[in-house]
């Protein structure tokens, strides 16, 4: 077992690159099968999903497009949780099949808000592909169409996911070691 130190936290290997890539390929197969005739637009949510998006796209064999977006916090203080604004979506999604590509769904609040924003733009269908889901932490009723892996509630880093901006570059996924 490999351990890494990021700032004040220690992490240990949790999911190997090999296992991640196997599950990402499976998700891509499902999408290839389901959306063969839909010419979907993949909307990749930066920063966390960059590795997942890249590996997923390499396995897609159907006609498709991709766009990268960010969720930016409003300036100022957040009273009832931070509302985040969608930036960078320049495509007209009216009547289109959209697939959100996200790194991790934790409480699901970010995804719920993103779904609302995209659905207001009159797409034909909006689907969700998430590399990871923490099912026990979900606070909202969310249907996640494509999930590479369900994981426990612990904090993780690697394969695009960060702790305070660090750790995105690791090929494997690491879980925090509680003291
Ligand atoms: P949610 O709104 O609670 O579902 O949070 C989703 C966002 O929180 C993700 O897109 C990540 O940026 C971040 N996040 C949640 N859990 C983790 C984790 O274990 N490691 C790193 N980032 C996480």
PDB file of C-alpha atoms and ligand atoms in Angstrom:
ATOM      1  CA  UNK A   1       0.000   0.000   0.000  1.00  0.00           C
ATOM      2  CA  UNK A   2       1.363   3.377  -0.997  1.00  0.00           C
ATOM      3  CA  UNK A   3       0.821   6.423   1.191  1.00  0.00           C
ATOM      4  CA  UNK A   4       1.118  10.085   0.255  1.00  0.00           C
ATOM      5  CA  UNK A   5       1.159  13.272   2.292  1.00  0.00           C
ATOM      6  CA  UNK A   6      -0.747  16.365   1.155  1.00  0.00           C
ATOM      7  CA  UNK A   7      -0.464  19.303   3.523  1.00  0.00           C
ATOM      8  CA  UNK A   8      -1.784  18.118   6.916  1.00  0.00           C
ATOM      9  CA  UNK A   9      -3.386  14.891   5.641  1.00  0.00           C
ATOM     10  CA  UNK A  10      -2.062  11.409   4.859  1.00  0.00           C
ATOM     11  CA  UNK A  11      -3.724   9.285   2.203  1.00  0.00           C
ATOM     12  CA  UNK A  12      -3.418   5.625   1.207  1.00  0.00           C
ATOM     13  CA  UNK A  13      -4.045   3.911  -2.130  1.00  0.00           C
ATOM     14  CA  UNK A  14      -7.734   3.148  -2.534  1.00  0.00           C
ATOM     15  CA  UNK A  15      -8.555   2.522  -6.215  1.00  0.00           C
ATOM     16  CA  UNK A  16      -5.823   1.643  -8.680  1.00  0.00           C
ATOM     17  CA  UNK A  17      -5.492   3.252 -12.102  1.00  0.00           C
ATOM     18  CA  UNK A  18      -6.144  -0.153 -13.667  1.00  0.00           C
ATOM     19  CA  UNK A  19      -9.448  -0.542 -11.841  1.00  0.00           C
ATOM     20  CA  UNK A  20     -10.489   3.048 -12.627  1.00  0.00           C
ATOM     21  CA  UNK A  21      -9.804   2.592 -16.345  1.00  0.00           C
ATOM     22  CA  UNK A  22     -11.747  -0.667 -16.418  1.00  0.00           C
ATOM     23  CA  UNK A  23     -14.828   1.012 -14.937  1.00  0.00           C
ATOM     24  CA  UNK A  24     -14.478   4.080 -17.170  1.00  0.00           C
ATOM     25  CA  UNK A  25     -14.387   1.805 -20.225  1.00  0.00           C
ATOM     26  CA  UNK A  26     -17.547   0.063 -19.001  1.00  0.00           C
ATOM     27  CA  UNK A  27     -19.338   3.398 -18.623  1.00  0.00           C
ATOM     28  CA  UNK A  28     -18.209   4.397 -22.128  1.00  0.00           C
ATOM     29  CA  UNK A  29     -19.637   1.132 -23.494  1.00  0.00           C
ATOM     30  CA  UNK A  30     -22.987   1.902 -21.858  1.00  0.00           C
ATOM     31  CA  UNK A  31     -23.015   5.383 -23.379  1.00  0.00           C
ATOM     32  CA  UNK A  32     -21.985   4.037 -26.798  1.00  0.00           C
ATOM     33  CA  UNK A  33     -24.923   1.666 -26.628  1.00  0.00           C
ATOM     34  CA  UNK A  34     -27.513   4.128 -25.240  1.00  0.00           C
ATOM     35  CA  UNK A  35     -26.669   7.241 -27.227  1.00  0.00           C
ATOM     36  CA  UNK A  36     -25.515   5.877 -30.573  1.00  0.00           C
ATOM     37  CA  UNK A  37     -27.967   8.007 -32.537  1.00  0.00           C
ATOM     38  CA  UNK A  38     -28.234  11.017 -30.224  1.00  0.00           C
ATOM     39  CA  UNK A  39     -25.110  13.027 -31.170  1.00  0.00           C
ATOM     40  CA  UNK A  40     -24.727  13.952 -27.479  1.00  0.00           C
ATOM     41  CA  UNK A  41     -22.964  17.020 -26.163  1.00  0.00           C
ATOM     42  CA  UNK A  42     -20.715  16.100 -23.239  1.00  0.00           C
ATOM     43  CA  UNK A  43     -20.439  18.898 -20.698  1.00  0.00           C
ATOM     44  CA  UNK A  44     -17.337  18.319 -18.608  1.00  0.00           C
ATOM     45  CA  UNK A  45     -17.240  20.109 -15.272  1.00  0.00           C
ATOM     46  CA  UNK A  46     -13.745  21.446 -14.553  1.00  0.00           C
ATOM     47  CA  UNK A  47     -11.462  21.141 -12.736  1.00  0.00           C
ATOM     48  CA  UNK A  48     -12.055  17.770 -11.129  1.00  0.00           C
ATOM     49  CA  UNK A  49     -13.327  15.829 -14.121  1.00  0.00           C
ATOM     50  CA  UNK A  50     -10.460  16.443 -16.539  1.00  0.00           C
ATOM     51  CA  UNK A  51      -8.865  12.986 -16.274  1.00  0.00           C
ATOM     52  CA  UNK A  52     -12.191  11.142 -16.253  1.00  0.00           C
ATOM     53  CA  UNK A  53     -13.355  13.137 -19.275  1.00  0.00           C
ATOM     54  CA  UNK A  54     -10.176  12.396 -21.188  1.00  0.00           C
ATOM     55  CA  UNK A  55     -10.277   8.634 -20.559  1.00  0.00           C
ATOM     56  CA  UNK A  56     -14.027   8.452 -21.164  1.00  0.00           C
ATOM     57  CA  UNK A  57     -13.752  10.254 -24.508  1.00  0.00           C
ATOM     58  CA  UNK A  58     -11.022   7.864 -25.682  1.00  0.00           C
ATOM     59  CA  UNK A  59     -13.495   4.994 -25.387  1.00  0.00           C
ATOM     60  CA  UNK A  60     -16.451   6.707 -27.063  1.00  0.00           C
ATOM     61  CA  UNK A  61     -17.017   5.574 -30.620  1.00  0.00           C
ATOM     62  CA  UNK A  62     -20.264   7.446 -31.353  1.00  0.00           C
ATOM     63  CA  UNK A  63     -20.598  10.887 -32.974  1.00  0.00           C
ATOM     64  CA  UNK A  64     -20.422  13.408 -30.123  1.00  0.00           C
ATOM     65  CA  UNK A  65     -19.229  16.847 -29.076  1.00  0.00           C
ATOM     66  CA  UNK A  66     -17.641  18.156 -25.920  1.00  0.00           C
ATOM     67  CA  UNK A  67     -17.653  21.414 -24.026  1.00  0.00           C
ATOM     68  CA  UNK A  68     -15.895  22.355 -20.788  1.00  0.00           C
ATOM     69  CA  UNK A  69     -17.570  24.389 -18.077  1.00  0.00           C
ATOM     70  CA  UNK A  70     -16.777  25.673 -14.622  1.00  0.00           C
ATOM     71  CA  UNK A  71     -18.924  26.360 -11.625  1.00  0.00           C
ATOM     72  CA  UNK A  72     -17.804  29.684 -10.238  1.00  0.00           C
ATOM     73  CA  UNK A  73     -18.762  30.869  -6.768  1.00  0.00           C
ATOM     74  CA  UNK A  74     -20.426  34.242  -6.570  1.00  0.00           C
ATOM     75  CA  UNK A  75     -18.275  36.952  -5.037  1.00  0.00           C
ATOM     76  CA  UNK A  76     -19.142  37.874  -1.495  1.00  0.00           C
ATOM     77  CA  UNK A  77     -20.406  35.816   1.396  1.00  0.00           C
ATOM     78  CA  UNK A  78     -22.591  32.732   1.087  1.00  0.00           C
ATOM     79  CA  UNK A  79     -25.517  32.747   3.474  1.00  0.00           C
ATOM     80  CA  UNK A  80     -27.415  29.515   2.816  1.00  0.00           C
ATOM     81  CA  UNK A  81     -24.620  27.553   1.135  1.00  0.00           C
ATOM     82  CA  UNK A  82     -22.763  28.864  -1.895  1.00  0.00           C
ATOM     83  CA  UNK A  83     -24.738  29.186  -5.104  1.00  0.00           C
ATOM     84  CA  UNK A  84     -22.487  28.541  -8.056  1.00  0.00           C
ATOM     85  CA  UNK A  85     -22.846  30.004 -11.495  1.00  0.00           C
ATOM     86  CA  UNK A  86     -22.238  28.023 -14.670  1.00  0.00           C
ATOM     87  CA  UNK A  87     -19.575  29.584 -16.868  1.00  0.00           C
ATOM     88  CA  UNK A  88     -18.196  28.591 -20.255  1.00  0.00           C
ATOM     89  CA  UNK A  89     -21.147  26.904 -21.925  1.00  0.00           C
ATOM     90  CA  UNK A  90     -21.197  28.544 -25.335  1.00  0.00           C
ATOM     91  CA  UNK A  91     -23.204  25.858 -27.113  1.00  0.00           C
ATOM     92  CA  UNK A  92     -26.894  26.145 -27.877  1.00  0.00           C
ATOM     93  CA  UNK A  93     -28.295  23.015 -26.205  1.00  0.00           C
ATOM     94  CA  UNK A  94     -31.907  23.464 -27.348  1.00  0.00           C
ATOM     95  CA  UNK A  95     -33.270  20.059 -28.366  1.00  0.00           C
ATOM     96  CA  UNK A  96     -29.966  18.314 -27.685  1.00  0.00           C
ATOM     97  CA  UNK A  97     -28.992  15.313 -25.603  1.00  0.00           C
ATOM     98  CA  UNK A  98     -26.553  16.556 -22.966  1.00  0.00           C
ATOM     99  CA  UNK A  99     -24.367  14.383 -20.744  1.00  0.00           C
ATOM    100  CA  UNK A 100     -22.845  16.086 -17.699  1.00  0.00           C
ATOM    101  CA  UNK A 101     -19.419  14.633 -16.931  1.00  0.00           C
ATOM    102  CA  UNK A 102     -18.580  15.092 -13.242  1.00  0.00           C
ATOM    103  CA  UNK A 103     -15.808  13.814 -10.996  1.00  0.00           C
ATOM    104  CA  UNK A 104     -17.817  13.059  -7.863  1.00  0.00           C
ATOM    105  CA  UNK A 105     -21.331  13.417  -6.529  1.00  0.00           C
ATOM    106  CA  UNK A 106     -21.208  13.896  -2.787  1.00  0.00           C
ATOM    107  CA  UNK A 107     -24.296  15.620  -1.333  1.00  0.00           C
ATOM    108  CA  UNK A 108     -25.597  16.070  -4.881  1.00  0.00           C
ATOM    109  CA  UNK A 109     -26.324  19.768  -4.327  1.00  0.00           C
ATOM    110  CA  UNK A 110     -23.862  20.898  -6.996  1.00  0.00           C
ATOM    111  CA  UNK A 111     -25.353  18.470  -9.503  1.00  0.00           C
ATOM    112  CA  UNK A 112     -28.929  19.413  -8.667  1.00  0.00           C
ATOM    113  CA  UNK A 113     -28.166  23.061  -9.315  1.00  0.00           C
ATOM    114  CA  UNK A 114     -26.322  22.272 -12.560  1.00  0.00           C
ATOM    115  CA  UNK A 115     -29.215  20.127 -13.775  1.00  0.00           C
ATOM    116  CA  UNK A 116     -31.653  22.975 -13.126  1.00  0.00           C
ATOM    117  CA  UNK A 117     -29.475  25.437 -15.024  1.00  0.00           C
ATOM    118  CA  UNK A 118     -29.110  23.150 -18.037  1.00  0.00           C
ATOM    119  CA  UNK A 119     -32.762  22.075 -18.126  1.00  0.00           C
ATOM    120  CA  UNK A 120     -33.777  25.747 -18.274  1.00  0.00           C
ATOM    121  CA  UNK A 121     -32.029  25.909 -21.663  1.00  0.00           C
ATOM    122  CA  UNK A 122     -34.528  23.465 -23.220  1.00  0.00           C
ATOM    123  CA  UNK A 123     -32.393  20.436 -24.030  1.00  0.00           C
ATOM    124  CA  UNK A 124     -34.059  17.231 -25.228  1.00  0.00           C
ATOM    125  CA  UNK A 125     -32.487  15.185 -22.437  1.00  0.00           C
ATOM    126  CA  UNK A 126     -29.888  15.730 -19.723  1.00  0.00           C
ATOM    127  CA  UNK A 127     -27.988  12.745 -18.373  1.00  0.00           C
ATOM    128  CA  UNK A 128     -25.321  12.488 -15.697  1.00  0.00           C
ATOM    129  CA  UNK A 129     -22.071  10.544 -15.887  1.00  0.00           C
ATOM    130  CA  UNK A 130     -20.105  10.616 -12.630  1.00  0.00           C
ATOM    131  CA  UNK A 131     -16.814   8.908 -11.981  1.00  0.00           C
ATOM    132  CA  UNK A 132     -17.625   8.521  -8.295  1.00  0.00           C
ATOM    133  CA  UNK A 133     -20.722   8.669  -6.124  1.00  0.00           C
ATOM    134  CA  UNK A 134     -20.936   8.650  -2.330  1.00  0.00           C
ATOM    135  CA  UNK A 135     -24.472   7.187  -2.069  1.00  0.00           C
ATOM    136  CA  UNK A 136     -24.670   7.526   1.721  1.00  0.00           C
ATOM    137  CA  UNK A 137     -24.065  11.276   1.544  1.00  0.00           C
ATOM    138  CA  UNK A 138     -26.655  12.098  -1.120  1.00  0.00           C
ATOM    139  CA  UNK A 139     -29.051  14.728   0.207  1.00  0.00           C
ATOM    140  CA  UNK A 140     -31.191  15.109  -2.902  1.00  0.00           C
ATOM    141  CA  UNK A 141     -33.165  12.752  -5.073  1.00  0.00           C
ATOM    142  CA  UNK A 142     -30.899  12.425  -8.074  1.00  0.00           C
ATOM    143  CA  UNK A 143     -30.893   9.896 -10.879  1.00  0.00           C
ATOM    144  CA  UNK A 144     -27.301   9.357 -11.939  1.00  0.00           C
ATOM    145  CA  UNK A 145     -27.399   7.579 -15.283  1.00  0.00           C
ATOM    146  CA  UNK A 146     -23.776   6.457 -15.482  1.00  0.00           C
ATOM    147  CA  UNK A 147     -21.600   5.735 -12.436  1.00  0.00           C
ATOM    148  CA  UNK A 148     -18.089   4.313 -12.658  1.00  0.00           C
ATOM    149  CA  UNK A 149     -17.801   3.562  -8.929  1.00  0.00           C
ATOM    150  CA  UNK A 150     -19.755   3.975  -5.699  1.00  0.00           C
ATOM    151  CA  UNK A 151     -17.533   4.766  -2.711  1.00  0.00           C
ATOM    152  CA  UNK A 152     -17.882   5.262   1.066  1.00  0.00           C
ATOM    153  CA  UNK A 153     -18.083   8.720   2.645  1.00  0.00           C
ATOM    154  CA  UNK A 154     -14.345   9.221   3.182  1.00  0.00           C
ATOM    155  CA  UNK A 155     -12.450  12.077   1.571  1.00  0.00           C
ATOM    156  CA  UNK A 156     -10.411  11.079  -1.472  1.00  0.00           C
ATOM    157  CA  UNK A 157      -7.856  12.612  -3.845  1.00  0.00           C
ATOM    158  CA  UNK A 158      -6.168  11.734  -7.125  1.00  0.00           C
ATOM    159  CA  UNK A 159      -7.225  11.113 -10.733  1.00  0.00           C
ATOM    160  CA  UNK A 160      -8.369  14.735 -10.995  1.00  0.00           C
ATOM    161  CA  UNK A 161      -9.692  15.181  -7.467  1.00  0.00           C
ATOM    162  CA  UNK A 162      -7.928  17.536  -5.109  1.00  0.00           C
ATOM    163  CA  UNK A 163      -7.324  18.455  -1.513  1.00  0.00           C
ATOM    164  CA  UNK A 164      -6.915  22.225  -1.350  1.00  0.00           C
ATOM    165  CA  UNK A 165      -5.781  22.333  -4.999  1.00  0.00           C
ATOM    166  CA  UNK A 166      -3.238  19.534  -4.641  1.00  0.00           C
ATOM    167  CA  UNK A 167      -3.278  15.852  -5.607  1.00  0.00           C
ATOM    168  CA  UNK A 168      -5.102  16.067  -8.941  1.00  0.00           C
ATOM    169  CA  UNK A 169      -2.072  14.660 -10.783  1.00  0.00           C
ATOM    170  CA  UNK A 170      -2.027  11.203  -9.167  1.00  0.00           C
ATOM    171  CA  UNK A 171      -3.032   8.319 -11.439  1.00  0.00           C
ATOM    172  CA  UNK A 172      -4.630   6.300  -8.643  1.00  0.00           C
ATOM    173  CA  UNK A 173      -7.297   7.376  -6.167  1.00  0.00           C
ATOM    174  CA  UNK A 174      -6.248   7.733  -2.516  1.00  0.00           C
ATOM    175  CA  UNK A 175      -8.390   7.811   0.616  1.00  0.00           C
ATOM    176  CA  UNK A 176      -7.636   9.843   3.701  1.00  0.00           C
ATOM    177  CA  UNK A 177      -6.101   8.117   6.726  1.00  0.00           C
ATOM    178  CA  UNK A 178      -7.912   9.354   9.821  1.00  0.00           C
ATOM    179  CA  UNK A 179      -5.636   9.887  12.855  1.00  0.00           C
TER     180      UNK A 179
HETATM  181  P1  LIG B   1     -21.614  18.013  -3.730  1.00  0.00           P
HETATM  182  O1  LIG B   1     -22.280  19.289  -4.154  1.00  0.00           O
HETATM  183  O2  LIG B   1     -21.665  17.854  -2.227  1.00  0.00           O
HETATM  184  O3  LIG B   1     -22.138  16.792  -4.422  1.00  0.00           O
HETATM  185  O4  LIG B   1     -20.082  18.187  -4.020  1.00  0.00           O
HETATM  186  C1  LIG B   1     -19.506  17.940  -5.249  1.00  0.00           C
HETATM  187  C2  LIG B   1     -18.117  18.515  -5.337  1.00  0.00           C
HETATM  188  O5  LIG B   1     -17.413  18.465  -4.093  1.00  0.00           O
HETATM  189  C3  LIG B   1     -17.286  17.690  -6.306  1.00  0.00           C
HETATM  190  O6  LIG B   1     -17.433  18.145  -7.625  1.00  0.00           O
HETATM  191  C4  LIG B   1     -15.888  17.874  -5.758  1.00  0.00           C
HETATM  192  O7  LIG B   1     -15.307  19.028  -6.306  1.00  0.00           O
HETATM  193  C5  LIG B   1     -16.071  18.064  -4.277  1.00  0.00           C
HETATM  194  N1  LIG B   1     -15.840  16.813  -3.502  1.00  0.00           N
HETATM  195  C6  LIG B   1     -16.759  16.066  -2.875  1.00  0.00           C
HETATM  196  N2  LIG B   1     -16.206  15.009  -2.263  1.00  0.00           N
HETATM  197  C7  LIG B   1     -14.877  15.083  -2.518  1.00  0.00           C
HETATM  198  C8  LIG B   1     -13.744  14.240  -2.145  1.00  0.00           C
HETATM  199  O8  LIG B   1     -13.835  13.212  -1.455  1.00  0.00           O
HETATM  200  N3  LIG B   1     -12.539  14.653  -2.616  1.00  0.00           N
HETATM  201  C9  LIG B   1     -12.366  15.773  -3.382  1.00  0.00           C
HETATM  202  N4  LIG B   1     -13.389  16.572  -3.741  1.00  0.00           N
HETATM  203  C10 LIG B   1     -14.641  16.233  -3.307  1.00  0.00           C
END
